[in-house]
Coordinates of C-alpha atoms in Angstrom, one line a residue:
X29 CA 37.8 -21.9 4.0
X30 CA 36.1 -19.6 6.9
X31 CA 35.3 -17.2 4.7
X32 CA 33.8 -19.9 2.3
X33 CA 31.8 -20.9 5.1
X34 CA 30.5 -17.6 6.0
X35 CA 29.7 -16.5 2.4
X36 CA 27.8 -19.7 2.0
X37 CA 26.0 -19.2 5.6
X38 CA 25.0 -15.6 4.2
X39 CA 23.9 -17.2 1.0
X40 CA 21.9 -19.6 1.8
X41 CA 19.9 -17.3 4.5
X42 CA 19.4 -14.8 1.6
X43 CA 18.0 -17.6 -0.3
X44 CA 15.6 -18.7 2.8
X45 CA 14.7 -14.9 3.5
X46 CA 13.9 -14.5 -0.2
X47 CA 11.7 -17.3 -0.8
X48 CA 9.9 -16.9 2.3
X49 CA 9.2 -13.2 0.8
X50 CA 8.2 -14.2 -2.2
X51 CA 5.7 -16.8 -0.8
X52 CA 4.6 -14.3 2.1
X53 CA 3.8 -11.9 -1.3
X54 CA 2.5 -14.5 -3.6
X55 CA -0.6 -15.2 -0.4
X56 CA -1.4 -11.8 0.7
X57 CA -2.0 -11.5 -3.3
X58 CA -4.6 -14.7 -3.5
X59 CA -5.8 -13.2 -0.1
X60 CA -7.2 -10.0 -1.1
X61 CA -8.8 -12.1 -4.5
X62 CA -10.6 -14.2 -2.3
X63 CA -11.8 -11.4 -0.3
X64 CA -12.7 -9.3 -3.1
X65 CA -14.6 -12.6 -4.8
X66 CA -16.4 -12.8 -1.5
X67 CA -17.9 -9.0 -1.2
X68 CA -18.4 -9.3 -4.7
X69 CA -20.4 -12.4 -4.5
X70 CA -22.2 -11.4 -1.7
X71 CA -23.1 -8.0 -3.1
X72 CA -24.5 -10.4 -5.6
X73 CA -27.2 -12.2 -4.0
X74 CA -29.9 -11.4 -1.2
X75 CA -27.7 -12.8 1.4
X76 CA -28.2 -10.2 4.1
X77 CA -25.5 -11.4 6.0
X78 CA -22.3 -9.1 6.9
X79 CA -19.1 -10.2 4.7
X80 CA -17.4 -11.7 7.7
X81 CA -19.7 -14.0 8.6
X82 CA -18.8 -16.0 5.5
X83 CA -16.5 -18.3 4.8
X84 CA -14.8 -17.1 1.8
X85 CA -13.6 -14.1 3.4
X86 CA -12.5 -15.9 6.5
X87 CA -10.2 -18.0 4.6
X88 CA -8.9 -15.2 2.7
X89 CA -8.1 -13.9 6.1
X90 CA -6.1 -16.7 7.7
X91 CA -3.8 -16.3 4.0
X92 CA -3.3 -12.9 4.7
X93 CA -2.2 -13.7 8.0
X94 CA 0.1 -16.4 7.0
X95 CA 1.7 -14.1 4.3
X96 CA 2.1 -11.6 6.6
X97 CA 3.8 -13.7 8.9
X98 CA 6.1 -15.2 5.9
X99 CA 7.0 -11.4 5.2
X100 CA 7.7 -10.7 9.0
X101 CA 10.4 -13.7 9.3
X102 CA 12.0 -13.2 6.0
X103 CA 13.4 -10.0 7.8
X104 CA 15.3 -11.7 10.0
X105 CA 17.4 -13.9 7.2
X106 CA 17.9 -11.3 4.4
X107 CA 18.6 -7.9 4.0
X108 CA 16.3 -4.7 3.8
X109 CA 17.8 -3.6 0.0
X110 CA 17.1 -7.5 -1.0
X111 CA 13.5 -8.0 0.7
X112 CA 11.9 -3.8 0.2
X113 CA 11.4 -4.3 -3.9
X114 CA 9.8 -7.9 -3.8
X115 CA 7.0 -6.0 -2.9
X116 CA 6.3 -5.7 -6.4
X117 CA 5.4 -9.6 -6.2
X118 CA 2.3 -8.9 -4.9
X119 CA 1.8 -6.3 -7.7
X120 CA 2.4 -9.1 -10.4
X121 CA 0.2 -11.8 -8.7
X122 CA -2.7 -9.6 -8.2
X123 CA -3.0 -8.0 -11.9
X124 CA -2.7 -12.3 -12.9
X125 CA -5.2 -13.1 -10.4
X126 CA -7.5 -10.1 -11.9
X127 CA -7.8 -11.5 -14.8
X128 CA -7.8 -15.2 -13.8
X129 CA -10.2 -15.7 -10.3
X130 CA -11.9 -12.4 -10.7
X131 CA -12.7 -12.7 -14.5
X132 CA -12.4 -9.4 -15.9
X133 CA -13.8 -8.9 -18.8
X134 CA -13.0 -6.5 -21.2
X135 CA -13.9 -5.6 -25.3
X136 CA -11.6 -7.5 -27.7
X137 CA -10.8 -3.6 -29.3
X138 CA -9.8 -2.7 -25.8
X139 CA -7.8 -5.5 -24.4
X140 CA -4.4 -4.4 -26.6
X141 CA -4.3 -1.1 -25.3
X142 CA -5.0 -2.0 -21.6
X143 CA -3.1 -5.1 -21.1
X144 CA -0.4 -5.1 -23.5
X145 CA 1.2 -2.3 -21.3
X146 CA 0.3 -4.5 -18.3
X147 CA 1.8 -7.6 -19.9
X148 CA 5.0 -5.2 -20.3
X149 CA 5.2 -4.4 -17.2
X150 CA 4.8 -8.3 -15.7
X151 CA 7.9 -9.0 -18.1
X152 CA 9.7 -6.3 -16.9
X153 CA 8.6 -6.7 -13.0
X154 CA 10.1 -10.6 -13.9
X155 CA 13.2 -9.6 -15.3
X156 CA 13.8 -6.8 -12.7
X157 CA 13.4 -9.1 -10.2
X158 CA 15.8 -11.4 -11.1
X159 CA 18.3 -8.5 -11.4
X160 CA 18.0 -7.4 -7.9
X161 CA 17.6 -10.7 -5.9
X162 CA 20.8 -12.2 -8.1
X163 CA 22.6 -9.0 -7.9
X164 CA 21.4 -7.6 -4.1
X165 CA 23.9 -7.3 -0.9
X166 CA 24.5 -10.4 -0.1
X167 CA 25.6 -9.5 3.7
X168 CA 24.2 -11.0 6.3
X169 CA 24.4 -10.2 10.2
X170 CA 23.0 -12.1 13.2
X171 CA 21.0 -9.7 14.8
X172 CA 21.6 -9.5 18.4
X173 CA 20.8 -6.9 20.6
X174 CA 24.2 -5.4 21.3
X175 CA 24.7 -5.5 17.4
X176 CA 21.4 -3.4 17.0
X177 CA 22.4 -1.1 19.8
X178 CA 25.7 -0.3 18.1
X179 CA 24.2 0.5 15.1
X180 CA 22.0 2.8 16.5
X181 CA 24.1 5.3 18.1
X182 CA 26.4 5.1 15.2
X183 CA 26.8 9.0 13.9
X184 CA 25.4 8.2 10.1
X185 CA 22.1 6.4 11.6
X186 CA 21.6 9.3 13.8
X187 CA 22.4 12.0 11.4
X188 CA 19.8 9.6 9.0
X189 CA 17.3 9.9 11.9
X190 CA 17.4 14.0 12.0
X191 CA 17.3 14.4 8.5
X192 CA 14.2 12.1 8.7
X193 CA 12.2 14.0 11.5
X194 CA 12.6 17.4 9.9
X195 CA 11.6 15.9 6.9
X196 CA 9.1 14.8 8.2
X197 CA 7.7 17.4 10.3
X198 CA 8.0 19.7 7.6
X199 CA 5.4 17.4 5.4
X200 CA 3.4 17.0 8.0
X201 CA 2.9 21.1 8.7
X202 CA 2.2 21.6 5.1
X203 CA -0.1 19.1 5.2
X204 CA -1.7 19.8 8.5
X205 CA -1.4 23.6 8.0
X206 CA -1.6 24.0 4.4
X207 CA -4.0 21.5 3.4
X208 CA -1.4 20.6 1.2
X209 CA -3.1 17.3 0.0
X210 CA -0.9 16.4 -3.0
X211 CA -0.2 12.7 -3.4
X212 CA 3.5 12.9 -3.3
X213 CA 3.0 14.6 -0.2
X214 CA 0.7 12.2 1.7
X215 CA 3.1 9.0 0.2
X216 CA 6.4 10.8 1.4
X217 CA 4.7 10.6 4.8
X218 CA 4.0 7.3 4.3
X219 CA 7.3 5.9 2.8
X220 CA 9.1 7.7 5.8
X221 CA 7.1 6.0 8.6
X222 CA 8.0 2.9 6.1
X223 CA 11.4 3.1 6.3
X224 CA 10.8 3.3 9.9
X225 CA 9.1 0.4 10.0
X226 CA 11.1 -2.0 8.6
X227 CA 14.4 -1.3 10.3
X228 CA 12.1 -2.0 13.6
X229 CA 10.8 -5.0 12.2
X230 CA 14.2 -6.6 11.1
X231 CA 15.4 -5.9 14.6
X232 CA 12.1 -7.1 16.5
X233 CA 12.2 -10.5 13.8
X234 CA 15.9 -10.9 14.5
X235 CA 15.8 -10.8 18.2
X236 CA 12.7 -13.4 18.1
X237 CA 14.5 -15.5 15.9
X238 CA 17.7 -15.9 18.0
X239 CA 15.4 -16.3 21.1
X240 CA 14.0 -19.5 19.0
X241 CA 17.3 -21.0 18.6
X242 CA 18.2 -20.2 22.0
X243 CA 20.0 -17.0 22.8
X244 CA 17.7 -14.9 24.8
X245 CA 16.5 -11.7 23.4
X246 CA 13.6 -10.1 24.8
X247 CA 15.2 -9.1 28.3
X248 CA 16.7 -6.1 26.7
X249 CA 15.4 -2.6 26.7
X250 CA 16.5 -2.4 22.8
X251 CA 14.0 -5.1 22.5
X252 CA 11.1 -3.3 23.4
X253 CA 11.7 0.0 21.9
X254 CA 12.3 -1.5 18.5
X255 CA 8.9 -3.2 19.6
X256 CA 7.2 0.0 20.1
X257 CA 8.1 1.8 17.5
X258 CA 7.4 -0.9 15.0
X259 CA 3.4 -0.7 16.3
X260 CA 3.4 3.1 16.4
X261 CA 4.6 3.7 12.9
X262 CA 2.6 0.7 11.6
X263 CA -0.4 2.2 13.0
X264 CA 0.3 5.6 11.2
X265 CA 1.2 4.6 8.1
X266 CA -1.9 2.8 7.8
X267 CA -3.7 5.9 8.6
X268 CA -2.2 8.3 6.1
X269 CA -2.7 5.6 3.5
X270 CA -6.3 5.6 4.0
X271 CA -6.1 9.4 3.4
X272 CA -4.5 9.2 0.5
X273 CA -7.1 6.2 -0.8
X274 CA -10.2 8.6 0.1
X275 CA -8.3 11.4 -1.8
X276 CA -6.6 10.1 -4.8
X277 CA -7.0 6.8 -7.0
X278 CA -6.0 3.6 -6.1
X279 CA -3.8 2.7 -9.5
X280 CA -1.6 5.6 -8.7
X281 CA -1.4 5.0 -5.0
X282 CA -0.2 1.1 -5.6
X283 CA 2.8 2.8 -8.1
X284 CA 4.0 5.4 -6.5
X285 CA 4.0 4.2 -2.6
X286 CA 5.8 1.3 -4.4
X287 CA 8.3 3.3 -5.5
X288 CA 8.7 5.8 -2.8
X289 CA 8.3 2.7 0.2
X290 CA 11.4 1.3 -1.7
X291 CA 13.3 3.9 -2.2
X292 CA 13.8 5.0 1.7
X293 CA 13.6 1.1 2.8
X294 CA 16.7 0.4 0.5
X295 CA 18.5 4.1 1.8
X296 CA 17.2 2.8 5.5
X297 CA 19.2 -0.8 5.1
X298 CA 22.2 0.7 3.6
X299 CA 22.7 3.6 6.4
X300 CA 21.2 1.3 9.4
X301 CA 22.7 -1.9 8.8
X302 CA 25.0 -1.4 6.3
X303 CA 24.1 -3.9 3.7
X304 CA 26.1 -2.2 0.6
X305 CA 29.5 -1.9 2.5
X306 CA 30.9 -5.1 0.8
X307 CA 29.5 -5.1 -2.5
X308 CA 31.6 -3.8 -5.3
X309 CA 30.4 -1.0 -8.3
X310 CA 29.2 -3.0 -10.7
X311 CA 26.4 -5.6 -8.1
X312 CA 25.2 -2.0 -6.9
X313 CA 24.8 -1.1 -10.4
X314 CA 23.2 -3.9 -11.5
X315 CA 20.9 -4.2 -8.6
X316 CA 19.7 -0.3 -9.5
X317 CA 19.0 -1.6 -12.5
X318 CA 16.7 -4.5 -12.0
X319 CA 15.0 -2.0 -8.9
X320 CA 14.0 0.6 -12.0
X321 CA 13.3 -2.5 -13.9
X322 CA 10.4 -2.7 -11.0
X323 CA 9.3 0.6 -10.6
X324 CA 9.0 1.2 -14.3
X325 CA 6.6 -2.9 -14.8
X326 CA 4.7 -1.7 -11.7
X327 CA 4.2 1.6 -13.1
X328 CA 2.7 0.1 -16.0
X329 CA 0.8 -2.7 -14.7
X330 CA -1.1 -0.2 -12.4
X331 CA -1.5 2.6 -15.4
X332 CA -4.3 1.3 -17.3
X333 CA -6.5 -0.4 -14.5
X334 CA -9.9 0.3 -14.4
X335 CA -10.8 3.7 -12.2
X336 CA -13.9 4.1 -9.9
X337 CA -16.6 6.0 -11.0
X338 CA -17.2 8.9 -8.4
X339 CA -20.5 9.0 -6.5
X340 CA -22.3 11.7 -8.5
X341 CA -25.8 12.1 -7.5
X342 CA -28.5 13.7 -8.8
X343 CA -32.2 15.3 -7.3
X344 CA -35.4 14.3 -9.2
X345 CA -38.6 16.2 -7.5
X346 CA -41.1 13.3 -7.0
X347 CA -44.6 15.6 -7.3
X348 CA -46.4 12.8 -5.9
X349 CA -45.1 13.1 -2.2
X350 CA -43.5 16.6 -2.6
X351 CA -40.1 15.0 -1.6
X352 CA -36.9 15.8 -3.5
X353 CA -35.1 12.1 -3.6
X354 CA -31.4 11.7 -4.7
X355 CA -30.3 9.0 -7.3
X356 CA -26.8 7.3 -7.4
X357 CA -25.5 6.4 -10.7
X358 CA -24.0 2.7 -9.7
X359 CA -22.8 1.5 -6.1
X360 CA -19.4 0.0 -5.6
X361 CA -19.3 -3.0 -3.4
X362 CA -15.9 -2.4 -2.2
X363 CA -15.1 1.2 -3.3
X364 CA -11.7 2.9 -2.8
X365 CA -13.1 6.1 -2.0
X366 CA -13.6 4.0 1.4
X367 CA -10.5 4.1 2.7
X368 CA -10.0 0.5 1.9
X369 CA -6.8 -0.3 -0.5
X370 CA -5.1 -3.0 -1.4
X371 CA -3.7 -4.5 -4.6
X372 CA -6.4 -6.6 -6.5
X373 CA -8.7 -5.5 -9.1
X374 CA -11.3 -3.5 -8.3
X375 CA -14.9 -4.1 -10.4
X376 CA -17.4 -1.5 -11.0
X377 CA -21.2 -2.1 -10.8
X378 CA -21.9 0.0 -13.3
X379 CA -25.7 -2.4 -13.9
X380 CA -26.4 -1.5 -10.2
X381 CA -29.6 -0.7 -9.3
X382 CA -29.9 2.9 -8.2
X383 CA -30.2 3.5 -4.4
X384 CA -33.2 6.0 -3.3
X385 CA -32.8 8.4 0.1
X386 CA -35.3 10.5 0.7
X387 CA -34.1 13.8 2.1
X388 CA -35.9 16.0 4.2
X389 CA -35.9 19.7 2.9
X390 CA -38.0 22.5 3.4
X391 CA -38.8 24.0 0.2
X392 CA -38.5 27.6 -0.2
X393 CA -41.9 29.4 -2.0
X394 CA -40.7 30.3 -5.5
X395 CA -41.9 33.5 -6.7
X396 CA -42.3 34.4 -10.7
X397 CA -40.5 37.4 -12.3
X398 CA -44.3 38.6 -13.1
X399 CA -44.9 38.8 -9.4
X400 CA -41.6 40.7 -8.6
X401 CA -42.4 43.1 -11.1
X402 CA -45.9 44.2 -10.3
X403 CA -44.4 45.0 -6.8
X404 CA -42.1 47.2 -8.6
X405 CA -38.2 47.3 -8.5
X406 CA -36.3 46.0 -5.7
X407 CA -33.8 47.9 -3.8
X408 CA -30.7 46.7 -5.0
X409 CA -28.9 47.1 -1.8
X410 CA -30.1 46.9 1.7
X411 CA -28.7 47.1 5.0

C-alpha cells in the first residue's frame, strides 16, 4: 500500500511537471511569434516608435515571463530527463505558428519540397514526445537542502563535474586562443553550461516549492550556492549562444543546440539526481527511442527554414557629388546575424527599399598607363 501511494504520488507529480513544461513551452512560442509580429508590423508602417513602446511587444513579453515561470516550476515536480526533451514542443509550436500566425507564403511547387519534410518532422516530434513521456523515469524526490548536499558530495557527481570542467576549459581554450569558431564547439560550450543550469534550476525550484509549502529551505547555504551558479550559467550560456547566432545560421543552431543540450541534460539528471536507477531496460530503451524521434523531428523541422540573406553591399560612384554610396540589397526586420535568436519563423523583406549611407573617403588620383609609359619604366623594387 505504501509503495502504491508513493508510485501514485510520483506519477501525479510527473504529470503536473510535464503539463507545466508543455504549457510553458507553448506560451514561449506564442510570445516569440507575437513579438516578431510586432517587429514586422512596426517596420511596415511609418511609425517611428521603438518596438518596446508597442502594446503587442509587451503582450509577448508578459507571455514569455509566464511561460518561463511555468518551465521553472515544472523542474520541482518532474525529473530532468522528462523535461529536457520537451523543448521540442517549442520548436513544433513555432513551426505551426510560422505558417498560421505570421502568414508565411511559398509557391505551390515549393510547398511539397519545403514543408513535406517539416510535416514529417512534426509527426516524428509528436510521436517521440509521447514515447519518452510514457516511458520516461517516474522517480521523484523532494529536494530538501540535505538531499541536494548528499547528491553533490557523491563521487559520481564529483567525477562528472570534474570531467565537465576539463572539457569546458579545453573547448574554451580552442575557441578563444585558436579561434576555433566551429558551430559544434560553441554549442558544446552552451550545452555544458546548460547542464549546470538545469541541475541548479531543479535544486532552486524544488527548495522554493518546499518553502512555499511550509518547510523553510532558503536559509541553507546550498540554496545561495545553487542560485548563484544558476544565474552565472544562464548569463554565460546566453553570451555563447549570441556569439553562435552571429556566426552561423539559426536553423542549424536550433537543431544542434536542442540535441546537444538535451543529451547533456539527460546525462546530468541521471548522474546528479539518479533518475534512471529504478528503471528497467525496456523503459530506458523506449525513452531513448522516443528522444531519437524528437531529435530527428526537430532536425527536419528546422532543415528547410528560410535562411536570412547576408549584407552584400555594392559601391557606386555618385558623379554629381563625387561621393561613393553604399547600397544594401534588402533590409531584414529582425536579423539573426545581430545576435537575436528565437525558434520563431523569420521573414526576409526582399522588396525593401535600399539603404544608402554616405561614406567619407579620400579619392586617390588614378594615373593612366599611357602617362606611366611616358615617364619611363618604373622600378620593380624600391627600398
